[in-house]
Amino acid sequence: MARVLLRVPTMTEKGSVIEIRALIQHVMETGYRPNAQGELQPRDIIWTFTCRYGGEVVFNATLSPAIAANPFIAFTTIATQSGPVSFTWEGDNGFAQTETRHITVT
Amino acid sequence: MKRIALALFACCSIASADERRSGLLDMRPEAQAMQRDDSMNPGMLWVLDGEALWGRKPTPAAQSCADCHGDAAASMRGVAARYPAFDQASGSAIDLAGRIIQCREAHQAGPPLARESKELLALSSFVAHQSRGLPIAPPEDTGMRAVRALGQRIYNTRMGQLDLSCAQCHDDHAGRRLAGSSIPQAHPTGYPIYRLEWQGVGSLQRRLRGCMVGVRAEPFAYGSSEFIAIEAYLMERARGMALETPAIRP
Amino acid sequence: MTISRRVLLAAPGALLLPAPTRADQQKLAAALRDFTGGQPMREGRVRLDVSPLVENGNAVPISVMVETPMTAADHVRRIGVFNERNPQPIVITAQFGPRSGRAFLATHIRLATSQALVAVAEMNDGSFWSQRVEVIVTLAACIEG
């Protein structure tokens, strides 16, 4: 499992716009870099990132080799209700990881 | 050849030599912001890895770091600020990574930790992070004095095909630009660092190898007495400056 | 003392913006066409924030903000970021809706060299808005041989 650093408010007011930040450990090998033998190293990237809030997709991004190693993504969403917020990264070589946090809306 | 040397260090601001500044301040604001905000600092991923390893037994029979040292926030606070330190048992100086390697061998009997391995970098980052914001405070004992003197000698010795000493770049030309990058004062305030160039975390010794290869010199080996001596001298030079681990550097 | 020619040559050259080739421009244009489906793009509403001068192209912070209330009647559906001179013209695309609260996206990207970046937003009315920014990437000192 890749190490993940998420910044998600745990408690917030209903209707407020919250910023979420997600950082995950991943090489994001571009597929354009030669190794020591001069052969191209195969591409190994995360190509999609999805945030679900109360089960509903509220943000989705498609990544490319131009995203820096250890991808960082920030976006906003409206705090609608208390519940789970999940984050899913999927990529080459079967990479798939989901993390869940809980938001309390008052 | 003097003219070429001048051309190499041409242009741009000249920092006054008696003002110490962390390499943090030599970076552009975006890179500084990346270091200052943990939620954007990829070095924190290694710190978190180290935290997980701290609580894990390397083999079922062994004790974890936490079993002996407890809460790192208390037991490891300030430790990185006073390494390298003198190791009475071996009668020589030891760096922080070396101490962790030793703990794994002597107290955990676990698989050895290789220099620059992901595990060792994670543990070193986690331990050093417990000293973030604390002033660098090298130990005063006599054993370390000789080690630092050796480090200073190496620092002032010209080396490699370019025949340049560390001091020529980092004391005489700090603040000027060398090709694309500005020359920092070489304070070891942020190690292990997340270096953008590496796209990952590495030790001070890896950074020093880069400088040695840059002047076409044969780099010292990881964990060698020479590297530990340079490290000890750099820490003395930076005495009182705040630790930043995990720092971002270009 | 001898200094490698490479080091010397890198110094003044690094700050010049090399002209993109026709192939680069065509690749970017094709990627933009894919994103917009050939619809016209207007300048405005989109703000692409990136430092005009970058010292290391391996992790360049960027953010995109679009002027819109993000209501059901007026919101951004998609944002795309494109570049001129990486091996691939596309950087990132993302989906938005009224639940986003703001049309905001930030990430860290790679820039192989000095080049143009273009951010494009698709609104719910089907219009496309964009901003183009030129970024200079200073070469990392070739001191690591």
Short mmCIF file of C-alpha atoms in Angstrom, two decimals:
data_model
loop_
_atom_site.label_atom_id
_atom_site.label_comp_id
_atom_site.label_asym_id
_atom_site.label_seq_id
_atom_site.Cartn_x
_atom_site.Cartn_y
_atom_site.Cartn_z
CA MET A 1 0.00 0.00 0.00
CA ALA A 2 1.26 3.40 -0.91
CA ARG A 3 1.62 5.99 1.81
CA VAL A 4 -1.04 8.70 1.62
CA LEU A 5 -1.30 12.15 3.18
CA LEU A 6 -4.81 13.66 3.13
CA ARG A 7 -5.95 17.01 4.37
CA VAL A 8 -9.70 16.85 4.93
CA PRO A 9 -11.53 18.92 7.54
CA THR A 10 -13.07 16.60 10.13
CA MET A 11 -15.75 19.05 11.23
CA THR A 12 -17.36 21.79 9.21
CA GLU A 13 -20.50 23.84 8.68
CA LYS A 14 -23.21 22.66 6.33
CA GLY A 15 -22.97 24.38 2.97
CA SER A 16 -19.40 25.57 3.37
CA VAL A 17 -16.88 25.05 0.58
CA ILE A 18 -14.03 22.87 1.82
CA GLU A 19 -10.64 22.38 0.22
CA ILE A 20 -9.28 18.87 0.11
CA ARG A 21 -5.63 18.00 -0.52
CA ALA A 22 -4.31 14.57 -1.40
CA LEU A 23 -0.70 13.41 -1.67
CA ILE A 24 0.28 9.81 -2.47
CA GLN A 25 3.64 8.07 -2.73
CA HIS A 26 4.14 6.92 -6.33
CA VAL A 27 7.04 7.09 -8.82
CA MET A 28 4.91 8.24 -11.77
CA GLU A 29 7.42 6.68 -14.19
CA THR A 30 6.72 8.47 -17.45
CA GLY A 31 7.57 5.74 -19.95
CA TYR A 32 9.89 8.19 -21.70
CA ARG A 33 12.98 7.72 -19.55
CA PRO A 34 15.80 5.37 -20.55
CA ASN A 35 17.35 3.15 -17.87
CA ALA A 36 21.08 2.50 -17.45
CA GLN A 37 21.01 0.08 -20.40
CA GLY A 38 19.44 2.71 -22.64
CA GLU A 39 16.06 0.98 -22.82
CA LEU A 40 12.90 2.90 -22.04
CA GLN A 41 11.56 2.10 -18.60
CA PRO A 42 7.94 1.02 -18.95
CA ARG A 43 5.29 3.53 -17.97
CA ASP A 44 4.03 3.19 -14.40
CA ILE A 45 1.64 5.99 -13.48
CA ILE A 46 -1.56 6.63 -11.58
CA TRP A 47 -4.05 7.58 -14.24
CA THR A 48 -7.17 8.37 -12.32
CA PHE A 49 -8.15 9.90 -9.01
CA THR A 50 -11.72 9.96 -7.73
CA CYS A 51 -13.34 11.46 -4.64
CA ARG A 52 -16.70 10.14 -3.45
CA TYR A 53 -18.69 11.94 -0.79
CA GLY A 54 -21.55 9.98 0.75
CA GLY A 55 -21.11 7.53 -2.11
CA GLU A 56 -21.50 10.12 -4.85
CA VAL A 57 -18.60 11.10 -7.13
CA VAL A 58 -17.82 14.77 -6.42
CA PHE A 59 -14.44 15.01 -8.15
CA ASN A 60 -12.57 13.01 -10.75
CA ALA A 61 -9.27 13.71 -12.49
CA THR A 62 -7.41 11.93 -15.27
CA LEU A 63 -3.65 12.10 -14.75
CA SER A 64 -0.83 11.85 -17.30
CA PRO A 65 2.94 11.26 -17.15
CA ALA A 66 3.26 15.06 -16.77
CA ILE A 67 2.03 14.84 -13.17
CA ALA A 68 4.97 15.01 -10.77
CA ALA A 69 6.15 11.98 -8.79
CA ASN A 70 4.16 11.55 -5.55
CA PRO A 71 1.07 13.16 -7.06
CA PHE A 72 -0.50 16.10 -5.26
CA ILE A 73 -4.08 17.13 -6.04
CA ALA A 74 -6.20 19.83 -4.42
CA PHE A 75 -9.85 20.61 -5.14
CA THR A 76 -12.98 21.83 -3.37
CA THR A 77 -16.39 20.44 -2.56
CA ILE A 78 -19.47 21.60 -0.66
CA ALA A 79 -20.01 20.10 2.79
CA THR A 80 -23.48 18.67 2.26
CA GLN A 81 -23.89 16.08 5.00
CA SER A 82 -21.99 14.10 7.61
CA GLY A 83 -20.57 10.93 6.16
CA PRO A 84 -17.64 9.14 4.59
CA VAL A 85 -15.43 10.76 1.98
CA SER A 86 -13.39 8.25 0.01
CA PHE A 87 -10.42 8.72 -2.28
CA THR A 88 -9.44 6.22 -4.96
CA TRP A 89 -6.28 6.17 -7.03
CA GLU A 90 -5.94 3.73 -9.92
CA GLY A 91 -3.00 3.17 -12.22
CA ASP A 92 -0.75 0.94 -14.26
CA ASN A 93 0.20 -2.57 -13.13
CA GLY A 94 -3.07 -2.97 -11.27
CA PHE A 95 -2.43 -0.11 -8.86
CA ALA A 96 -5.60 0.59 -6.88
CA GLN A 97 -5.94 2.17 -3.48
CA THR A 98 -8.84 3.64 -1.55
CA GLU A 99 -8.70 5.70 1.64
CA THR A 100 -11.71 6.89 3.59
CA ARG A 101 -12.16 9.79 6.02
CA HIS A 102 -15.22 10.94 7.90
CA ILE A 103 -16.62 14.48 7.78
CA THR A 104 -18.98 15.76 10.43
CA VAL A 105 -21.24 18.54 9.18
CA THR A 106 -22.97 20.75 11.72
CA MET B 1 41.93 30.03 -16.38
CA LYS B 2 40.98 32.62 -13.81
CA ARG B 3 38.80 34.38 -16.31
CA ILE B 4 36.79 31.24 -16.86
CA ALA B 5 36.29 30.83 -13.15
CA LEU B 6 34.98 34.36 -12.97
CA ALA B 7 32.65 33.75 -15.88
CA LEU B 8 31.33 30.62 -14.20
CA PHE B 9 30.29 32.53 -11.11
CA ALA B 10 29.20 35.61 -13.01
CA CYS B 11 26.12 37.67 -12.42
CA CYS B 12 23.49 38.06 -9.80
CA SER B 13 23.32 38.89 -6.15
CA ILE B 14 26.17 38.41 -3.74
CA ALA B 15 25.18 37.39 -0.24
CA SER B 16 27.46 38.73 2.44
CA ALA B 17 29.56 35.87 3.71
CA ASP B 18 28.96 36.33 7.43
CA GLU B 19 25.20 35.95 7.18
CA ARG B 20 24.12 32.36 7.55
CA ARG B 21 21.01 31.30 5.69
CA SER B 22 19.36 27.97 5.10
CA GLY B 23 19.14 26.66 1.56
CA LEU B 24 15.39 27.01 2.08
CA LEU B 25 15.71 30.75 1.49
CA ASP B 26 17.66 30.26 -1.74
CA MET B 27 14.68 28.54 -3.32
CA ARG B 28 11.90 30.19 -5.26
CA PRO B 29 8.74 30.96 -3.23
CA GLU B 30 6.80 28.02 -4.71
CA ALA B 31 9.39 25.52 -3.51
CA GLN B 32 9.52 27.21 -0.10
CA ALA B 33 5.74 26.93 0.16
CA MET B 34 5.97 23.23 -0.71
CA GLN B 35 8.33 22.70 2.23
CA ARG B 36 6.42 24.85 4.70
CA ASP B 37 3.03 23.24 4.16
CA ASP B 38 3.07 19.59 5.22
CA SER B 39 0.02 18.81 3.08
CA MET B 40 2.07 19.64 -0.05
CA ASN B 41 5.45 18.33 1.11
CA PRO B 42 6.13 14.87 -0.35
CA GLY B 43 8.91 14.40 2.21
CA MET B 44 6.12 13.93 4.76
CA LEU B 45 5.24 10.64 3.04
CA TRP B 46 8.63 9.28 4.13
CA VAL B 47 8.11 10.63 7.65
CA LEU B 48 4.77 8.80 7.79
CA ASP B 49 6.45 5.64 6.49
CA GLY B 50 9.04 5.99 9.25
CA GLU B 51 6.32 6.40 11.84
CA ALA B 52 4.75 3.12 10.73
CA LEU B 53 8.13 1.34 10.84
CA TRP B 54 8.83 2.77 14.29
CA GLY B 55 5.92 0.76 15.67
CA ARG B 56 6.53 -2.43 13.68
CA LYS B 57 8.61 -5.47 14.71
CA PRO B 58 11.09 -6.36 11.91
CA THR B 59 10.75 -10.03 12.89
CA PRO B 60 8.08 -11.57 15.12
CA ALA B 61 10.56 -12.20 17.94
CA ALA B 62 12.14 -8.74 17.86
CA GLN B 63 11.08 -5.59 19.66
CA SER B 64 9.97 -2.56 17.70
CA CYS B 65 11.72 0.79 18.00
CA ALA B 66 8.68 1.94 20.00
CA ASP B 67 8.96 -1.03 22.41
CA CYS B 68 12.29 0.36 23.63
CA HIS B 69 12.09 4.07 22.87
CA GLY B 70 8.39 4.72 23.43
CA ASP B 71 6.87 7.85 21.99
CA ALA B 72 9.35 9.30 19.52
CA ALA B 73 8.00 12.82 20.06
CA ALA B 74 9.59 12.65 23.51
CA SER B 75 12.46 10.16 23.18
CA MET B 76 13.80 11.36 19.80
CA ARG B 77 13.23 15.07 20.31
CA GLY B 78 16.52 16.88 19.75
CA VAL B 79 18.45 13.72 18.87
CA ALA B 80 19.06 14.60 15.20
CA ALA B 81 20.26 18.07 16.24
CA ARG B 82 23.30 16.56 17.98
CA TYR B 83 24.48 14.00 15.42
CA PRO B 84 27.06 12.97 14.29
CA ALA B 85 28.07 11.97 17.80
CA PHE B 86 30.95 10.10 19.37
CA ASP B 87 30.31 6.42 19.83
CA GLN B 88 32.23 5.23 22.89
CA ALA B 89 31.90 1.56 21.98
CA SER B 90 33.66 1.86 18.63
CA GLY B 91 35.77 4.89 19.54
CA SER B 92 34.66 6.72 16.41
CA ALA B 93 32.01 9.17 15.25
CA ILE B 94 28.66 7.88 14.13
CA ASP B 95 25.94 9.62 12.11
CA LEU B 96 22.23 9.35 12.79
CA ALA B 97 21.64 6.81 10.01
CA GLY B 98 24.58 4.78 11.35
CA ARG B 99 23.06 4.82 14.84
CA ILE B 100 19.77 3.51 13.49
CA ILE B 101 21.60 0.78 11.56
CA GLN B 102 23.37 -0.13 14.80
CA CYS B 103 20.12 -0.28 16.77
CA ARG B 104 18.63 -2.61 14.18
CA GLU B 105 21.69 -4.89 14.39
CA ALA B 106 22.36 -4.83 18.12
CA HIS B 107 18.88 -4.47 19.56
CA GLN B 108 16.53 -5.93 16.98
CA ALA B 109 18.68 -8.61 15.32
CA GLY B 110 16.58 -7.83 12.29
CA PRO B 111 17.55 -7.72 8.62
CA PRO B 112 20.28 -5.06 8.22
CA LEU B 113 19.26 -1.62 7.00
CA ALA B 114 21.19 -0.62 3.87
CA ARG B 115 22.37 2.96 3.35
CA GLU B 116 19.88 4.93 1.21
CA SER B 117 17.33 2.10 1.45
CA LYS B 118 13.74 3.25 1.59
CA GLU B 119 13.39 1.87 5.11
CA LEU B 120 16.44 3.62 6.51
CA LEU B 121 15.52 6.92 4.85
CA ALA B 122 12.01 6.64 6.26
CA LEU B 123 13.27 5.92 9.80
CA SER B 124 15.89 8.70 9.56
CA SER B 125 13.27 11.15 8.28
CA PHE B 126 10.89 10.24 11.09
CA VAL B 127 13.56 10.53 13.79
CA ALA B 128 14.95 13.81 12.40
CA HIS B 129 11.43 15.23 12.03
CA GLN B 130 11.08 15.02 15.83
CA SER B 131 13.71 17.79 15.98
CA ARG B 132 12.11 20.08 13.42
CA GLY B 133 12.44 23.67 14.56
CA LEU B 134 15.11 22.87 17.18
CA PRO B 135 18.55 24.48 16.93
CA ILE B 136 21.45 22.38 15.70
CA ALA B 137 23.52 21.59 18.81
CA PRO B 138 26.63 19.51 18.11
CA PRO B 139 28.13 17.77 21.15
CA GLU B 140 31.12 19.44 22.78
CA ASP B 141 33.12 16.31 23.65
CA THR B 142 36.76 16.06 22.69
CA GLY B 143 36.25 12.99 20.53
CA MET B 144 34.15 15.05 18.13
CA ARG B 145 36.65 17.91 18.01
CA ALA B 146 39.20 15.89 16.08
CA VAL B 147 36.49 14.56 13.77
CA ARG B 148 35.32 18.09 12.98
CA ALA B 149 38.86 19.24 12.33
CA LEU B 150 39.23 16.46 9.76
CA GLY B 151 35.91 17.50 8.21
CA GLN B 152 37.06 21.08 7.98
CA ARG B 153 40.30 20.02 6.33
CA ILE B 154 38.43 18.03 3.68
CA TYR B 155 36.02 20.93 3.18
CA ASN B 156 38.91 23.24 2.37
CA THR B 157 40.82 20.81 0.14
CA ARG B 158 40.60 21.18 -3.62
CA MET B 159 39.44 17.99 -5.27
CA GLY B 160 38.47 16.40 -8.56
CA GLN B 161 39.30 17.30 -12.14
CA LEU B 162 37.79 20.76 -11.58
CA ASP B 163 40.17 21.20 -8.64
CA LEU B 164 37.62 22.99 -6.49
CA SER B 165 37.12 22.79 -2.74
CA CYS B 166 33.75 22.81 -1.04
CA ALA B 167 34.73 26.17 0.47
CA GLN B 168 35.37 27.77 -2.91
CA CYS B 169 31.77 27.23 -3.89
CA HIS B 170 29.94 27.36 -0.59
CA ASP B 171 31.95 30.05 1.28
CA ASP B 172 33.46 32.17 -1.49
CA HIS B 173 30.62 32.05 -4.01
CA ALA B 174 27.50 31.31 -1.99
CA GLY B 175 24.54 33.34 -3.20
CA ARG B 176 25.82 33.47 -6.78
CA ARG B 177 24.51 31.37 -9.58
CA LEU B 178 26.18 28.37 -11.12
CA ALA B 179 24.53 27.65 -14.44
CA GLY B 180 20.83 27.26 -13.56
CA SER B 181 21.01 26.99 -9.78
CA SER B 182 22.07 29.29 -7.01
CA ILE B 183 24.89 28.15 -4.76
CA PRO B 184 23.63 27.65 -1.21
CA GLN B 185 25.78 28.00 1.90
CA ALA B 186 25.66 24.21 2.37
CA HIS B 187 23.96 24.11 5.76
CA PRO B 188 22.73 20.59 6.56
CA THR B 189 19.48 21.86 8.05
CA GLY B 190 16.90 19.75 6.26
CA TYR B 191 18.13 16.16 5.98
CA PRO B 192 16.99 13.73 4.83
CA ILE B 193 15.61 16.01 2.10
CA TYR B 194 13.03 15.57 -0.62
CA ARG B 195 15.07 16.67 -3.60
CA LEU B 196 13.08 17.62 -6.68
CA GLU B 197 15.94 16.42 -8.85
CA TRP B 198 15.77 12.93 -7.29
CA GLN B 199 11.96 12.94 -7.16
CA GLY B 200 12.42 11.29 -3.80
CA VAL B 201 14.09 11.47 -0.41
CA GLY B 202 17.84 11.12 0.11
CA SER B 203 20.48 11.62 2.77
CA LEU B 204 23.03 14.37 3.25
CA GLN B 205 25.70 11.95 2.08
CA ARG B 206 23.86 11.40 -1.19
CA ARG B 207 23.76 15.20 -1.62
CA LEU B 208 27.51 15.38 -0.90
CA ARG B 209 28.21 12.63 -3.43
CA GLY B 210 26.42 14.82 -5.98
CA CYS B 211 28.75 17.74 -5.25
CA MET B 212 31.83 15.51 -5.44
CA VAL B 213 30.78 13.93 -8.73
CA GLY B 214 30.10 17.47 -9.94
CA VAL B 215 33.73 18.43 -9.56
CA ARG B 216 34.71 15.07 -11.09
CA ALA B 217 36.06 13.69 -7.82
CA GLU B 218 35.67 10.10 -6.64
CA PRO B 219 33.01 10.33 -3.93
CA PHE B 220 33.63 8.87 -0.47
CA ALA B 221 31.66 5.76 0.46
CA TYR B 222 28.37 5.97 2.36
CA GLY B 223 29.04 5.83 6.07
CA SER B 224 32.78 6.44 5.58
CA SER B 225 34.70 8.32 8.26
CA GLU B 226 35.34 11.11 5.72
CA PHE B 227 31.64 11.71 5.10
CA ILE B 228 30.85 11.59 8.80
CA ALA B 229 33.67 14.09 9.40
CA ILE B 230 32.33 16.50 6.75
CA GLU B 231 28.87 16.09 8.19
CA ALA B 232 30.16 16.87 11.70
CA TYR B 233 31.95 19.98 10.41
CA LEU B 234 28.85 21.18 8.50
CA MET B 235 26.72 20.73 11.62
CA GLU B 236 29.21 22.79 13.65
CA ARG B 237 29.14 25.48 10.94
CA ALA B 238 25.34 25.48 11.23
CA ARG B 239 25.26 25.42 15.04
CA GLY B 240 22.12 27.15 16.28
CA MET B 241 20.29 27.06 12.95
CA ALA B 242 16.88 25.37 13.01
CA LEU B 243 16.34 21.86 11.67
CA GLU B 244 13.74 21.60 8.88
CA THR B 245 13.36 17.89 8.15
CA PRO B 246 11.86 17.03 5.75
CA ALA B 247 13.17 19.91 3.65
CA ILE B 248 12.55 20.39 -0.05
CA ARG B 249 15.58 21.22 -2.18
CA PRO B 250 15.95 21.66 -5.94
CA MET C 1 41.36 25.12 -13.21
CA THR C 2 39.25 23.86 -16.04
CA ILE C 3 35.52 24.17 -16.26
CA SER C 4 33.48 21.98 -18.53
CA ARG C 5 32.17 23.77 -21.59
CA ARG C 6 28.77 22.34 -20.84
CA VAL C 7 28.56 24.21 -17.54
CA LEU C 8 29.63 27.46 -19.17
CA LEU C 9 27.29 27.12 -22.11
CA ALA C 10 24.35 26.31 -19.92
CA ALA C 11 24.58 29.58 -18.03
CA PRO C 12 23.50 32.24 -20.52
CA GLY C 13 21.40 29.92 -22.65
CA ALA C 14 19.15 28.80 -19.87
CA LEU C 15 17.06 31.93 -19.77
CA LEU C 16 16.21 32.06 -23.45
CA LEU C 17 12.84 30.70 -24.43
CA PRO C 18 13.50 28.22 -27.23
CA ALA C 19 11.03 28.48 -30.08
CA PRO C 20 8.58 25.58 -30.22
CA THR C 21 8.73 23.51 -33.37
CA ARG C 22 5.80 23.25 -35.76
CA ALA C 23 5.30 19.66 -34.63
CA ASP C 24 4.99 20.80 -31.00
CA GLN C 25 2.41 23.40 -31.98
CA GLN C 26 0.43 20.91 -34.02
CA LYS C 27 0.45 18.35 -31.20
CA LEU C 28 -0.88 20.95 -28.76
CA ALA C 29 -3.51 22.17 -31.22
CA ALA C 30 -4.70 18.60 -31.80
CA ALA C 31 -4.99 17.95 -28.05
CA LEU C 32 -6.97 21.16 -27.56
CA ARG C 33 -9.26 20.17 -30.46
CA ASP C 34 -9.84 16.78 -28.81
CA PHE C 35 -10.86 18.51 -25.60
CA THR C 36 -13.15 21.12 -27.17
CA GLY C 37 -14.51 18.97 -29.96
CA GLY C 38 -13.45 21.75 -32.30
CA GLN C 39 -15.57 24.42 -30.57
CA PRO C 40 -14.01 27.89 -30.44
CA MET C 41 -12.09 28.84 -27.28
CA ARG C 42 -12.29 32.34 -25.86
CA GLU C 43 -9.70 33.98 -23.66
CA GLY C 44 -10.87 34.94 -20.18
CA ARG C 45 -12.65 33.60 -17.09
CA VAL C 46 -9.82 31.09 -16.55
CA ARG C 47 -6.86 31.93 -14.34
CA LEU C 48 -3.87 29.62 -14.63
CA ASP C 49 -1.40 30.30 -11.82
CA VAL C 50 2.15 29.11 -12.35
CA SER C 51 5.47 30.77 -11.66
CA PRO C 52 6.80 32.35 -14.87
CA LEU C 53 10.28 31.21 -13.82
CA VAL C 54 10.78 27.65 -12.58
CA GLU C 55 14.10 26.41 -11.23
CA ASN C 56 13.34 22.70 -11.40
CA GLY C 57 10.88 21.20 -13.84
CA ASN C 58 10.30 18.03 -11.81
CA ALA C 59 7.55 19.40 -9.56
CA VAL C 60 6.01 22.68 -10.65
CA PRO C 61 3.01 23.86 -8.60
CA ILE C 62 0.09 25.03 -10.75
CA SER C 63 -3.48 25.97 -9.99
CA VAL C 64 -6.51 26.77 -12.13
CA MET C 65 -9.46 28.92 -11.04
CA VAL C 66 -12.46 29.76 -13.19
CA GLU C 67 -14.75 32.73 -12.68
CA THR C 68 -18.19 31.21 -12.16
CA PRO C 69 -20.71 31.02 -9.31
CA MET C 70 -20.78 27.20 -9.72
CA THR C 71 -24.59 27.13 -9.60
CA ALA C 72 -26.81 24.72 -11.52
CA ALA C 73 -27.30 27.49 -14.10
CA ASP C 74 -23.65 28.54 -14.46
CA HIS C 75 -20.83 26.14 -13.71
CA VAL C 76 -17.72 24.50 -15.06
CA ARG C 77 -18.03 20.94 -16.33
CA ARG C 78 -14.40 20.19 -17.11
CA ILE C 79 -10.98 21.75 -16.80
CA GLY C 80 -8.05 20.61 -18.92
CA VAL C 81 -4.40 21.62 -18.72
CA PHE C 82 -2.15 21.20 -21.75
CA ASN C 83 1.47 21.84 -22.61
CA GLU C 84 3.50 22.45 -25.70
CA ARG C 85 6.77 20.62 -25.31
CA ASN C 86 6.50 17.61 -23.00
CA PRO C 87 6.42 14.25 -24.80
CA GLN C 88 2.61 14.31 -24.38
CA PRO C 89 0.51 17.49 -24.77
CA ILE C 90 -1.99 16.60 -22.03
CA VAL C 91 -1.26 17.24 -18.36
CA ILE C 92 -4.52 16.69 -16.49
CA THR C 93 -8.27 16.87 -17.01
CA ALA C 94 -10.87 17.01 -14.25
CA GLN C 95 -14.65 16.98 -13.88
CA PHE C 96 -16.63 19.52 -11.91
CA GLY C 97 -20.23 20.32 -11.04
CA PRO C 98 -22.29 22.54 -8.75
CA ARG C 99 -21.27 20.35 -5.79
CA SER C 100 -17.65 21.44 -6.32
CA GLY C 101 -18.42 24.81 -4.74
CA ARG C 102 -15.59 26.39 -6.70
CA ALA C 103 -13.97 25.70 -10.04
CA PHE C 104 -10.55 25.09 -8.55
CA LEU C 105 -7.81 22.57 -9.22
CA ALA C 106 -4.20 22.51 -8.02
CA THR C 107 -1.43 20.00 -8.66
CA HIS C 108 2.33 19.62 -9.17
CA ILE C 109 3.44 18.97 -12.74
CA ARG C 110 6.54 18.17 -14.78
CA LEU C 111 7.93 20.51 -17.38
CA ALA C 112 10.60 19.03 -19.62
CA THR C 113 11.71 22.48 -20.75
CA SER C 114 10.58 26.10 -21.15
CA GLN C 115 7.22 26.14 -22.88
CA ALA C 116 3.63 27.33 -22.99
CA LEU C 117 0.88 25.94 -20.73
CA VAL C 118 -2.79 26.27 -21.63
CA ALA C 119 -5.72 25.81 -19.23
CA VAL C 120 -9.17 25.36 -20.74
CA ALA C 121 -12.56 25.29 -19.02
CA GLU C 122 -15.75 23.87 -20.47
CA MET C 123 -18.86 25.60 -19.10
CA ASN C 124 -22.28 23.96 -18.75
CA ASP C 125 -23.53 26.11 -21.66
CA GLY C 126 -20.97 24.42 -23.92
CA SER C 127 -18.64 27.42 -24.21
CA PHE C 128 -14.86 27.08 -23.80
CA TRP C 129 -12.61 29.58 -22.04
CA SER C 130 -8.85 29.52 -21.73
CA GLN C 131 -5.63 31.10 -20.58
CA ARG C 132 -2.16 30.53 -21.98
CA VAL C 133 0.99 31.15 -19.92
CA GLU C 134 4.65 30.96 -20.94
CA VAL C 135 6.95 29.32 -18.40
CA ILE C 136 10.73 29.48 -18.36
CA VAL C 137 12.45 26.46 -16.81
CA THR C 138 16.05 27.19 -15.85
CA LEU C 139 18.28 24.21 -16.39
CA ALA C 140 19.38 22.37 -13.33
CA ALA C 141 23.12 22.93 -12.97
CA CYS C 142 24.87 20.08 -14.76
CA ILE C 143 27.15 19.66 -11.79
CA GLU C 144 26.17 16.07 -11.17
CA GLY C 145 27.84 14.99 -14.40
#
